[in-house]
PDB file of C-alpha atoms in Angstrom:
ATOM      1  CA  UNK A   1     181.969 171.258 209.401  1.00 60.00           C
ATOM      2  CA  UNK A   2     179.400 168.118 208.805  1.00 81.00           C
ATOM      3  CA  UNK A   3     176.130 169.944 209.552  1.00 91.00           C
ATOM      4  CA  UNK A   4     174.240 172.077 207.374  1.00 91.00           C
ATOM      5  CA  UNK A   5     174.236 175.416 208.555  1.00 92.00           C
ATOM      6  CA  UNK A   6     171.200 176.298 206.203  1.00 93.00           C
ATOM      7  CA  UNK A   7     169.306 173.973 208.010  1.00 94.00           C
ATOM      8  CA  UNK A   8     168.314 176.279 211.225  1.00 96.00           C
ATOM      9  CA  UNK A   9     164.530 177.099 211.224  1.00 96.00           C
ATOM     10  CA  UNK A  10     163.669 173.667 209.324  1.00 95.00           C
ATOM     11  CA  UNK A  11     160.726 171.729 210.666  1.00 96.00           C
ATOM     12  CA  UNK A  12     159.094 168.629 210.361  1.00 94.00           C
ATOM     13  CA  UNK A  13     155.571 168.593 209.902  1.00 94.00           C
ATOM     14  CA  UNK A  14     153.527 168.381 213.062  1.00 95.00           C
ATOM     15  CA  UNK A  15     152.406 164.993 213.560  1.00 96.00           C
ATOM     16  CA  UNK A  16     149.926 163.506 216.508  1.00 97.00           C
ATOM     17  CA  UNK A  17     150.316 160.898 218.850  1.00 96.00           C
ATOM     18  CA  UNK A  18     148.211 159.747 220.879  1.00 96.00           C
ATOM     19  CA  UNK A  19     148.693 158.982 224.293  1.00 95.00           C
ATOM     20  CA  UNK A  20     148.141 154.630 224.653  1.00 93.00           C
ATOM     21  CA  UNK A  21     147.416 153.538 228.156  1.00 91.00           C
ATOM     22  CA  UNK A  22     149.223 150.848 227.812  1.00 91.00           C
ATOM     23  CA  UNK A  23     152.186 152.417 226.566  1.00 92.00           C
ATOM     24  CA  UNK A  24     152.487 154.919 229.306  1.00 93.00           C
ATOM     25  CA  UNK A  25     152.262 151.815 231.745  1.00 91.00           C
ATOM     26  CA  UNK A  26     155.079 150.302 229.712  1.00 92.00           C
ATOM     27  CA  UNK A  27     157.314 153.234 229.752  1.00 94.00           C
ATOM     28  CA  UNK A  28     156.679 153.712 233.676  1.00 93.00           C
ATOM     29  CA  UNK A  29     157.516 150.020 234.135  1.00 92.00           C
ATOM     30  CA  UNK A  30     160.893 150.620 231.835  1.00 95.00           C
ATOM     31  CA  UNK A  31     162.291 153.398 234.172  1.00 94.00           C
ATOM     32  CA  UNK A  32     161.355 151.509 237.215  1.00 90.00           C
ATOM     33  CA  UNK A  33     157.814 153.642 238.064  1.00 82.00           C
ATOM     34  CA  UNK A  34     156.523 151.924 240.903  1.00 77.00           C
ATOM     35  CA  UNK A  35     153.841 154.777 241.374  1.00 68.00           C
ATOM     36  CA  UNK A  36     150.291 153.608 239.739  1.00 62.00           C
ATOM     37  CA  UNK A  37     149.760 157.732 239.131  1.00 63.00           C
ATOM     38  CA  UNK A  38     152.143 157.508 236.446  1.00 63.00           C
ATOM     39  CA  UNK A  39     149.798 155.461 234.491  1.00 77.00           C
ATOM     40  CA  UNK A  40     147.594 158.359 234.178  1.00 88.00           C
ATOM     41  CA  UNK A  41     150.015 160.977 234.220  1.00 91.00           C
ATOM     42  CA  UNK A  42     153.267 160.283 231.931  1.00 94.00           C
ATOM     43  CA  UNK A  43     156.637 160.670 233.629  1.00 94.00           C
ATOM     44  CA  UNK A  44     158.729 163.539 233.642  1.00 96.00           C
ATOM     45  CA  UNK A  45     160.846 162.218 230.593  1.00 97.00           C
ATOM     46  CA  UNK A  46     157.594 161.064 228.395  1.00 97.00           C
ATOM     47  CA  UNK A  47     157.872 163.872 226.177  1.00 97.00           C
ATOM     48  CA  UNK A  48     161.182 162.175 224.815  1.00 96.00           C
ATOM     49  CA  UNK A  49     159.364 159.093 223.631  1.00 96.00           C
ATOM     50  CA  UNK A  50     156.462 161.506 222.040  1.00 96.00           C
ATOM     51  CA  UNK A  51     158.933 163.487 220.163  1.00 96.00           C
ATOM     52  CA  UNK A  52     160.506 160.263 218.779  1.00 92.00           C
ATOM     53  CA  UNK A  53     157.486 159.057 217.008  1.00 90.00           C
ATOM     54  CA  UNK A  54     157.316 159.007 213.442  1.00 84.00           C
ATOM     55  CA  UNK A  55     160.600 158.112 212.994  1.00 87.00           C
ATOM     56  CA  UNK A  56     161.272 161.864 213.606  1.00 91.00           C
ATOM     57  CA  UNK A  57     164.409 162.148 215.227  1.00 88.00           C
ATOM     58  CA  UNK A  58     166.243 160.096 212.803  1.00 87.00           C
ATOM     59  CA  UNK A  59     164.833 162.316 209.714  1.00 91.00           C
ATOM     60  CA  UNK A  60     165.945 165.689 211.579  1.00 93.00           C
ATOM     61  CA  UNK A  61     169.038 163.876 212.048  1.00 91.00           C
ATOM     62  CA  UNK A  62     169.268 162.804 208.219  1.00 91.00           C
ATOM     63  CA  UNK A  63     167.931 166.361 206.983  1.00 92.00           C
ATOM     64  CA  UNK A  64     171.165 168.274 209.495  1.00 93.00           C
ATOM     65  CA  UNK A  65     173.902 165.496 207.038  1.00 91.00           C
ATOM     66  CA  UNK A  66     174.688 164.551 210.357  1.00 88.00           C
ATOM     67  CA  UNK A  67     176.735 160.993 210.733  1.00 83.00           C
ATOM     68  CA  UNK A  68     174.750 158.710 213.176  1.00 77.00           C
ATOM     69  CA  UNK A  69     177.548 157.373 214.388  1.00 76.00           C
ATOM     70  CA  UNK A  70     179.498 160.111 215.251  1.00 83.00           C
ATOM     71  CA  UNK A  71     176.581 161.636 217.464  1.00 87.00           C
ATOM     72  CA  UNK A  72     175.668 162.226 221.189  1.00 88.00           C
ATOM     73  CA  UNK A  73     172.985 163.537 223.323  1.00 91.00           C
ATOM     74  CA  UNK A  74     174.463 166.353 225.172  1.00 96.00           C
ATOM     75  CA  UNK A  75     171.840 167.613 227.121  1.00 98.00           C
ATOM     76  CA  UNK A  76     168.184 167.833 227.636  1.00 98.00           C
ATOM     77  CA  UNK A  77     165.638 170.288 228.505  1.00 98.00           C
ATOM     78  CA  UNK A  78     162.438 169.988 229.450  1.00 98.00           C
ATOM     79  CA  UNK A  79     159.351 172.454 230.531  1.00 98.00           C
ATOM     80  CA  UNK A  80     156.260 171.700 231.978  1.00 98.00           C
ATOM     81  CA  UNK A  81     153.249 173.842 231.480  1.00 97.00           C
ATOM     82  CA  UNK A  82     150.447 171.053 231.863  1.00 95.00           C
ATOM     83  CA  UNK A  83     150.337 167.222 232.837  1.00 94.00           C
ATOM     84  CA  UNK A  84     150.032 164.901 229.890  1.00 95.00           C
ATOM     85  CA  UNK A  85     147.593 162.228 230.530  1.00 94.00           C
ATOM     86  CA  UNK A  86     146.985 158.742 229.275  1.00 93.00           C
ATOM     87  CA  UNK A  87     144.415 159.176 226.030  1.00 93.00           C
ATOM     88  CA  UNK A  88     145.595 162.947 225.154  1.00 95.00           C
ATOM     89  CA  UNK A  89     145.748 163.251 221.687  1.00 96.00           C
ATOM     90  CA  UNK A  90     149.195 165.396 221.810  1.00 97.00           C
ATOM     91  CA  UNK A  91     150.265 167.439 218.337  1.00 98.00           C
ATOM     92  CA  UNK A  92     154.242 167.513 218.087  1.00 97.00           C
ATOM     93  CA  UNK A  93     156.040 170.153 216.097  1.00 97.00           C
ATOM     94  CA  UNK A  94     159.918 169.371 216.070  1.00 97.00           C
ATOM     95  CA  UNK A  95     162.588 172.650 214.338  1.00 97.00           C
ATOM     96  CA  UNK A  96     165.652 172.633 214.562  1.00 97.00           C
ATOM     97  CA  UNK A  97     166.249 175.957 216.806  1.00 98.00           C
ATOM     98  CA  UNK A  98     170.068 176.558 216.600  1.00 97.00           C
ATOM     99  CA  UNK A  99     173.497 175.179 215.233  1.00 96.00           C
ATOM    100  CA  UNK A 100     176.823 175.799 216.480  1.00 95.00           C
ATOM    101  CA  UNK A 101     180.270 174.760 217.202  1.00 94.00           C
ATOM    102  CA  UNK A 102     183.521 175.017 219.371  1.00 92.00           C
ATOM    103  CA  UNK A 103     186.972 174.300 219.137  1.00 89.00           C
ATOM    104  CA  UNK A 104     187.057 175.076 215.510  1.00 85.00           C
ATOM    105  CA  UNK A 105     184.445 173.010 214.152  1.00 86.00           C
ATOM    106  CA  UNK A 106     185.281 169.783 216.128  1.00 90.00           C
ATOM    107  CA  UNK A 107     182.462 169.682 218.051  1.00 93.00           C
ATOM    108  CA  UNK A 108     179.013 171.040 216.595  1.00 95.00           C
ATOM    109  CA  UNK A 109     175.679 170.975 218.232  1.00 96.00           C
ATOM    110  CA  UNK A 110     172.315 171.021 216.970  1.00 96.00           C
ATOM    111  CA  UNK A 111     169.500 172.249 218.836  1.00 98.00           C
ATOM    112  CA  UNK A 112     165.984 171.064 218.511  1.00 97.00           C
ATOM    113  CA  UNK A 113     163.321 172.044 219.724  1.00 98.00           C
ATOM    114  CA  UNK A 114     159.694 170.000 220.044  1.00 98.00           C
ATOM    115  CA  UNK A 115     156.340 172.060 221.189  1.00 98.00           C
ATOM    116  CA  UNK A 116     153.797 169.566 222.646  1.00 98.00           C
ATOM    117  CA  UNK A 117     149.941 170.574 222.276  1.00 98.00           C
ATOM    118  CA  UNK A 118     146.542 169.471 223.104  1.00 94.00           C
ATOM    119  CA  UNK A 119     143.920 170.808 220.873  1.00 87.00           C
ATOM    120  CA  UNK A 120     141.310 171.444 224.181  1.00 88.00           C
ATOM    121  CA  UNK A 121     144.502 172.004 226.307  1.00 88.00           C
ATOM    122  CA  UNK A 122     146.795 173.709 224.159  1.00 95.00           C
ATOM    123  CA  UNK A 123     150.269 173.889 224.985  1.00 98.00           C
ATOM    124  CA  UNK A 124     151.709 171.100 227.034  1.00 98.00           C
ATOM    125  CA  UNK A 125     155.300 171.180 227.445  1.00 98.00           C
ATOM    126  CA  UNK A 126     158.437 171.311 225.184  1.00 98.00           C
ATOM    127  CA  UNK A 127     161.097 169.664 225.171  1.00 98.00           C
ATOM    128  CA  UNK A 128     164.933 171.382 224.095  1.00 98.00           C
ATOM    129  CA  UNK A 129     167.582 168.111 222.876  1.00 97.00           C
ATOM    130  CA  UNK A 130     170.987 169.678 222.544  1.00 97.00           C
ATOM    131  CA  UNK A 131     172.872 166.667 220.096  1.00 95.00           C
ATOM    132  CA  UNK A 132     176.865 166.604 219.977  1.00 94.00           C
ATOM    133  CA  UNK A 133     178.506 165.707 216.824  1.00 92.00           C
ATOM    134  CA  UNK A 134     182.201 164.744 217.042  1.00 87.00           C
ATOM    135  CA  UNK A 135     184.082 165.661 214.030  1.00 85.00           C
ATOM    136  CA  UNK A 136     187.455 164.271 212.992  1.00 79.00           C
ATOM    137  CA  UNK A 137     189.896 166.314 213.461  1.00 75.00           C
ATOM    138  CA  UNK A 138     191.331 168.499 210.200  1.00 66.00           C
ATOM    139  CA  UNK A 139     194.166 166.474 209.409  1.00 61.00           C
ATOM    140  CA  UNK A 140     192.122 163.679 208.846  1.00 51.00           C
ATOM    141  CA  UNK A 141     190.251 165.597 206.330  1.00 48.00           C
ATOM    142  CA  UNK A 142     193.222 166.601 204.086  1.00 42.00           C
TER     143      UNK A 142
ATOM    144  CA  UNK B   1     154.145 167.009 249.863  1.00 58.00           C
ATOM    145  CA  UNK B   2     156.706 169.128 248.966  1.00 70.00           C
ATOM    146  CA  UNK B   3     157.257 170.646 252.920  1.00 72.00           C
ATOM    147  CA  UNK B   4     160.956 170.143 253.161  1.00 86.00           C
ATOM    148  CA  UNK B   5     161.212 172.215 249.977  1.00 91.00           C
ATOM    149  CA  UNK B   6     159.585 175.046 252.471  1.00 90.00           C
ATOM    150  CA  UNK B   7     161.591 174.897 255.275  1.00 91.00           C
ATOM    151  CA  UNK B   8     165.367 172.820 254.265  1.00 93.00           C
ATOM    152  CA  UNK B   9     168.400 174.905 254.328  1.00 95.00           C
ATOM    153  CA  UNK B  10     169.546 175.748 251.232  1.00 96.00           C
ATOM    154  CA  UNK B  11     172.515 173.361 250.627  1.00 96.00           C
ATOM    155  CA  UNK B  12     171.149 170.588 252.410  1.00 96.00           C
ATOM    156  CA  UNK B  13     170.503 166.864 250.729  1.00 96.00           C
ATOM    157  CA  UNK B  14     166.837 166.322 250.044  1.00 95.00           C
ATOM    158  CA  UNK B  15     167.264 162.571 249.194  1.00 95.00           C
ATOM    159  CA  UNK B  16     170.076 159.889 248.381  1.00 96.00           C
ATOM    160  CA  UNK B  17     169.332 156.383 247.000  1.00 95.00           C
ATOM    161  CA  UNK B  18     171.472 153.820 245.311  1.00 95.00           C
ATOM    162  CA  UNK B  19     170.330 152.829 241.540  1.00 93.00           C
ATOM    163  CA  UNK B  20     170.167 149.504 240.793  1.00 94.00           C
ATOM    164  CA  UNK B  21     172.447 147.989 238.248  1.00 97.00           C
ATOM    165  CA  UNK B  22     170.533 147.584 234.774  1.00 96.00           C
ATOM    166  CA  UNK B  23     170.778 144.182 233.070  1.00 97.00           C
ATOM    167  CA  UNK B  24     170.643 143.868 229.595  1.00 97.00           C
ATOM    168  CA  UNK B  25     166.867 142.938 229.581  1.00 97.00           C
ATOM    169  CA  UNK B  26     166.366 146.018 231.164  1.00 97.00           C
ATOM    170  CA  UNK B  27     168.099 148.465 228.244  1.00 97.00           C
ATOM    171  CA  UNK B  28     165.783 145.755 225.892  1.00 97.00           C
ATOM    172  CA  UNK B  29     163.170 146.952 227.802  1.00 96.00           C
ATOM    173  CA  UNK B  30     163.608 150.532 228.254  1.00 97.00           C
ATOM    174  CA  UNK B  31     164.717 150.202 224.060  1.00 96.00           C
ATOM    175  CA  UNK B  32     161.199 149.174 223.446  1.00 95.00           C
ATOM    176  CA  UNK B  33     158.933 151.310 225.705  1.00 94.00           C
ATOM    177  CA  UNK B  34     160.275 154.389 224.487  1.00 94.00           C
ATOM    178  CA  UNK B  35     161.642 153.460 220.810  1.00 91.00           C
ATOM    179  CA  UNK B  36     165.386 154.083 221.149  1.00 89.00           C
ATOM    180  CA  UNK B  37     166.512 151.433 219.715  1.00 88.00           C
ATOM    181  CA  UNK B  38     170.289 152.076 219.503  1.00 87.00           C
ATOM    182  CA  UNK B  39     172.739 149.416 219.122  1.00 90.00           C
ATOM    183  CA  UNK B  40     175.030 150.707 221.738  1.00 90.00           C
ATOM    184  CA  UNK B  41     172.369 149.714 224.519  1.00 94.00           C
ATOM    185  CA  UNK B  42     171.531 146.236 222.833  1.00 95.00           C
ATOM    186  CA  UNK B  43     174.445 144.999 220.503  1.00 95.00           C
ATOM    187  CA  UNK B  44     177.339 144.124 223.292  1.00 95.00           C
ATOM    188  CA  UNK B  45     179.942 143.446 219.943  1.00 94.00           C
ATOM    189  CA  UNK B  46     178.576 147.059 218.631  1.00 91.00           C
ATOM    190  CA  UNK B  47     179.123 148.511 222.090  1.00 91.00           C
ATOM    191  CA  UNK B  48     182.429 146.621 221.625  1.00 92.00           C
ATOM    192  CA  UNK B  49     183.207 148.140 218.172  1.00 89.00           C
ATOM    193  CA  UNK B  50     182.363 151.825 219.929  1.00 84.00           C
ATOM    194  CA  UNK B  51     185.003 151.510 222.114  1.00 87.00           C
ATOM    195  CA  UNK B  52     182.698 150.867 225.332  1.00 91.00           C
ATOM    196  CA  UNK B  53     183.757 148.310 227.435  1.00 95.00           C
ATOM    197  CA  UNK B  54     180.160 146.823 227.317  1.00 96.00           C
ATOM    198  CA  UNK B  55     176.398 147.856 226.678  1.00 97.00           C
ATOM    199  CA  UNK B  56     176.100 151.525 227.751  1.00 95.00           C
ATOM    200  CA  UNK B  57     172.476 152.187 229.733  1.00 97.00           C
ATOM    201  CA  UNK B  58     170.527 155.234 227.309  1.00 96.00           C
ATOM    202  CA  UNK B  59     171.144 158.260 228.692  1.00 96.00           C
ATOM    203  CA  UNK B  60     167.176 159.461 228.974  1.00 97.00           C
ATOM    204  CA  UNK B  61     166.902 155.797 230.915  1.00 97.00           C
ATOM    205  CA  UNK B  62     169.655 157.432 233.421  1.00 98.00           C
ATOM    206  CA  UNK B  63     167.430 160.659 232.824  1.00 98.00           C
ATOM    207  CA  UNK B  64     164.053 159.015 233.640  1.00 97.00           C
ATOM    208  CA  UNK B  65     165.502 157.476 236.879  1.00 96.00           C
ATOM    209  CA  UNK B  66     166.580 160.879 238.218  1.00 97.00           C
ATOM    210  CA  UNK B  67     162.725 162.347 237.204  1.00 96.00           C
ATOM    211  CA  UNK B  68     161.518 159.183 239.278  1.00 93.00           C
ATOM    212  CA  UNK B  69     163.037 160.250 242.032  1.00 94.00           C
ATOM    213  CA  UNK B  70     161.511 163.688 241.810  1.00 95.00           C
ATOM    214  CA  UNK B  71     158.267 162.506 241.175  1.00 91.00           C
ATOM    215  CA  UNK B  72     158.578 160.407 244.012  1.00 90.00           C
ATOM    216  CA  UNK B  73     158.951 163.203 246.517  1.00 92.00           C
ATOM    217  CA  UNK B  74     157.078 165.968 244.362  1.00 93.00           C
ATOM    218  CA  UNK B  75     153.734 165.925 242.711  1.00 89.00           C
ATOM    219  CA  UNK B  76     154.320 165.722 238.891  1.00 88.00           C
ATOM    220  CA  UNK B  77     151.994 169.067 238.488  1.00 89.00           C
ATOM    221  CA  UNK B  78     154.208 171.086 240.703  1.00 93.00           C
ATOM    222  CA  UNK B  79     157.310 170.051 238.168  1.00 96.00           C
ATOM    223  CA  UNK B  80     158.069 172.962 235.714  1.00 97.00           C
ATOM    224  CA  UNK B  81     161.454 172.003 234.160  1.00 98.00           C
ATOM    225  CA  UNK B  82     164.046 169.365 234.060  1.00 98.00           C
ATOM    226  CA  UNK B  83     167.146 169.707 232.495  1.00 98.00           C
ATOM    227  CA  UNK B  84     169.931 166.890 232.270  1.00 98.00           C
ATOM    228  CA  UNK B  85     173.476 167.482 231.248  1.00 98.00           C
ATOM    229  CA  UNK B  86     174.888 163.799 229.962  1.00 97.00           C
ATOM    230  CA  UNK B  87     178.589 163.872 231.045  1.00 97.00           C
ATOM    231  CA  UNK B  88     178.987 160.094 231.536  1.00 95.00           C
ATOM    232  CA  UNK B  89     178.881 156.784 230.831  1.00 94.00           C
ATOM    233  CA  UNK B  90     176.915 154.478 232.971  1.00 97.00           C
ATOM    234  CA  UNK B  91     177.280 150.578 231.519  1.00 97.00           C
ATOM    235  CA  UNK B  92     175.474 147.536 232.171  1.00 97.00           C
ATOM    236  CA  UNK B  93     175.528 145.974 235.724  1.00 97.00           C
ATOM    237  CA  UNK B  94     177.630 149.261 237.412  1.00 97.00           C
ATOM    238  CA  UNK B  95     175.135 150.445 240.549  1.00 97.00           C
ATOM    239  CA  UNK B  96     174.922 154.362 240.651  1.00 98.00           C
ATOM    240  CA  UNK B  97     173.773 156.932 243.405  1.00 98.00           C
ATOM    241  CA  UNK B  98     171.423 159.305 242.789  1.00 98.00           C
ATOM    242  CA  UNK B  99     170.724 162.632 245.177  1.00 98.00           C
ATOM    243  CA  UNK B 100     169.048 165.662 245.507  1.00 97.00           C
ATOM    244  CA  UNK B 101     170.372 169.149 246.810  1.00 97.00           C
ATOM    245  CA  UNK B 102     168.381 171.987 247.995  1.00 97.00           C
ATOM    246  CA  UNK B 103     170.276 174.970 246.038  1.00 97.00           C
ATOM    247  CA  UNK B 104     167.855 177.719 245.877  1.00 97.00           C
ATOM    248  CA  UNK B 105     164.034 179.105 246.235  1.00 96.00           C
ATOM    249  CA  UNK B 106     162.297 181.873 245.932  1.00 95.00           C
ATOM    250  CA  UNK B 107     158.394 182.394 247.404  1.00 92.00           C
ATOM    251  CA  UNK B 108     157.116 180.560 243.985  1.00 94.00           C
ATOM    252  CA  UNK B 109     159.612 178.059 243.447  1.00 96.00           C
ATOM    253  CA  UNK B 110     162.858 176.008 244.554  1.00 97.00           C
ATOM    254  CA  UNK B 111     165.783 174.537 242.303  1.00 98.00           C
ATOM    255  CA  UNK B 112     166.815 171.371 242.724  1.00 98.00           C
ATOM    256  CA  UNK B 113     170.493 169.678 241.703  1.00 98.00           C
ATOM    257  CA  UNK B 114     170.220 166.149 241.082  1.00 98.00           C
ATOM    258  CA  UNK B 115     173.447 163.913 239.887  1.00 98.00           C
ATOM    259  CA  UNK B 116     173.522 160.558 239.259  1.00 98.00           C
ATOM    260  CA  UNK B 117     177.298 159.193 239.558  1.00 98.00           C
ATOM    261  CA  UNK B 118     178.883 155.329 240.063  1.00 97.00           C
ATOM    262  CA  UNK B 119     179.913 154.231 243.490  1.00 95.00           C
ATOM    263  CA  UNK B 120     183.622 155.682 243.353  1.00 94.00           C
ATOM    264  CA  UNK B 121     182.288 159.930 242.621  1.00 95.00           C
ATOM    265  CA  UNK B 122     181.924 159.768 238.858  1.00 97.00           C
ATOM    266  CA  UNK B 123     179.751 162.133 237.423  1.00 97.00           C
ATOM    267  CA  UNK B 124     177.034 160.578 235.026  1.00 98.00           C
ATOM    268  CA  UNK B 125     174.395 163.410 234.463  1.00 98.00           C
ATOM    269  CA  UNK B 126     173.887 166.229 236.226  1.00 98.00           C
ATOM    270  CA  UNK B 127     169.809 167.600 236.700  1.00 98.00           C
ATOM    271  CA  UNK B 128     168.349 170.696 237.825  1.00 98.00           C
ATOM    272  CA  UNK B 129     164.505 171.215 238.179  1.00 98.00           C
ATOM    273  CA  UNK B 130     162.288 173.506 239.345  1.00 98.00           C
ATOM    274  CA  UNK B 131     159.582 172.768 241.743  1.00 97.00           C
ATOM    275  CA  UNK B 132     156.302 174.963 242.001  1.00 96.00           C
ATOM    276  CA  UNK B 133     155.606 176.354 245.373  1.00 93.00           C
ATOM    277  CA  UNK B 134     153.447 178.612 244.892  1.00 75.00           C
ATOM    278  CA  UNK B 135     150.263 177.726 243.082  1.00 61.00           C
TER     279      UNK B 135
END
């Protein structure tokens, strides 16, 4: 088993980003937005780049032991409670919610969970990443 | 704008389109408007090294064009989740196909399944969302 089990419940400190118009007009461009309204509003997926900031994604990774190159994203979750808008000021709070594994420790996942806020707002969205980690098998181990 | 979430069958295709190959520059691009910077989606000898047969696209790029397609036919306020499994590999220049299914709705909401797969039925991520009806 590579991650550390004692790790479920950590968080990272909340940390703010705020919401550049011209970033949200880059990211729309990126995926192929051809809808202006997306400039105001951020795309569906958004909250992915707002959790990244920070270099926060790499540190959960990092605090978990986990081996960069031996993970995957498995899945991803998101929830919408209110649109995020070019110029929010948008407070991100990132724990790791759960870790697990199947077929006998080969595969673990790590699930982390991000709560999006707006001070005047207040919550926006979250956002669950479920991460893969493939682990050799025993034998290699011994 | 979201009428033919009132009144389709459940079952029934809500949209189809074919996703353009992405070029490298475009995995540069997408790499630098949302910060994931990965090797595997710039680095072809990396990708190499991996065991890919070339750059794979980032799987919240693949993620972002199914959401585009949602907002396309849905207002973005009426979206209340969207969930992606990643159970593929799409790579540089393969076209996809994206669609939308109908598969269930209650008076405040409908679900939506939305895959994204290459041109001969492989699965690359398979979506569900929900879709406000009711406000």
């Amino acid at each position: 088993m590579a991650l550390d089990r004692s790790r479920i419940g950590y968080c990272l400190p909340a940390f703010t980003v705020t919401v550049e118009p011209a970033a949200l007009a880059a990211f729309a461009e990126a995926i192929g937005d051809p809808d202006p309204a997306c400039r105001e509003i951020a795309p569906p997926t958004f909250m992915k780049v707002l959790e990244g900031q920070d270099n926060s994604s790499r540190r959960i990774m990092e605090a978990l032991g986990a081996d960069l190159k031996r993970i995957l994203h498995a899945e991803q979750q998101f929830e919408y409670v209110a649109p995020i808008r070019a110029g929010m000021k948008v407070s991100v709070a990132r724990c790791v919610a759960d870790i697990y594994d199947r077929r006998e420790g080969q595969l673990e996942f790590a699930l982390i969970e991000t709560t999006f806020a707006d001070e005047e707002a207040g919550v926006l969205g979250r956002s669950r990443q479920l991460v893969l980690v493939r682990n050799p098998p025993r034998s290699d181990e011994a | 704008m979201s009428a033919d979430l009132l009144t389709a069958e459940i079952g029934s295709e809500l949209a189809r389109e074919t996703g353009d190959p992405c070029r490298p520059e475009d995995l540069r691009r997408y790499a630098e408007a949302s910060g994931d910077l990965n090797p595997l989606h710039l680095d072809r000898d990396f990708a190499h090294a991996a065991g890919f047969d070339d750059l794979i696209v980032h799987g919240m790029l693949n993620m972002a064009r199914m959401g585009r397609l949602l907002t396309s036919r849905y207002e973005s306020a009426q979206l209340s989740s969207f969930t992606t499994r990643f159970e593929g590999v799409l790579l540089v220049g393969q076209p996809s196909v994206l669609t939308m299914q109908l598969v269930a709705r209650t008076d405040a909401a409908a679900e939506i399944e939305i895959l994204m797969c290459t041109l001969d039925g492989r699965r690359i991520a398979s979506g569900r969302a929900t879709i406000r009806l009711a406000v």
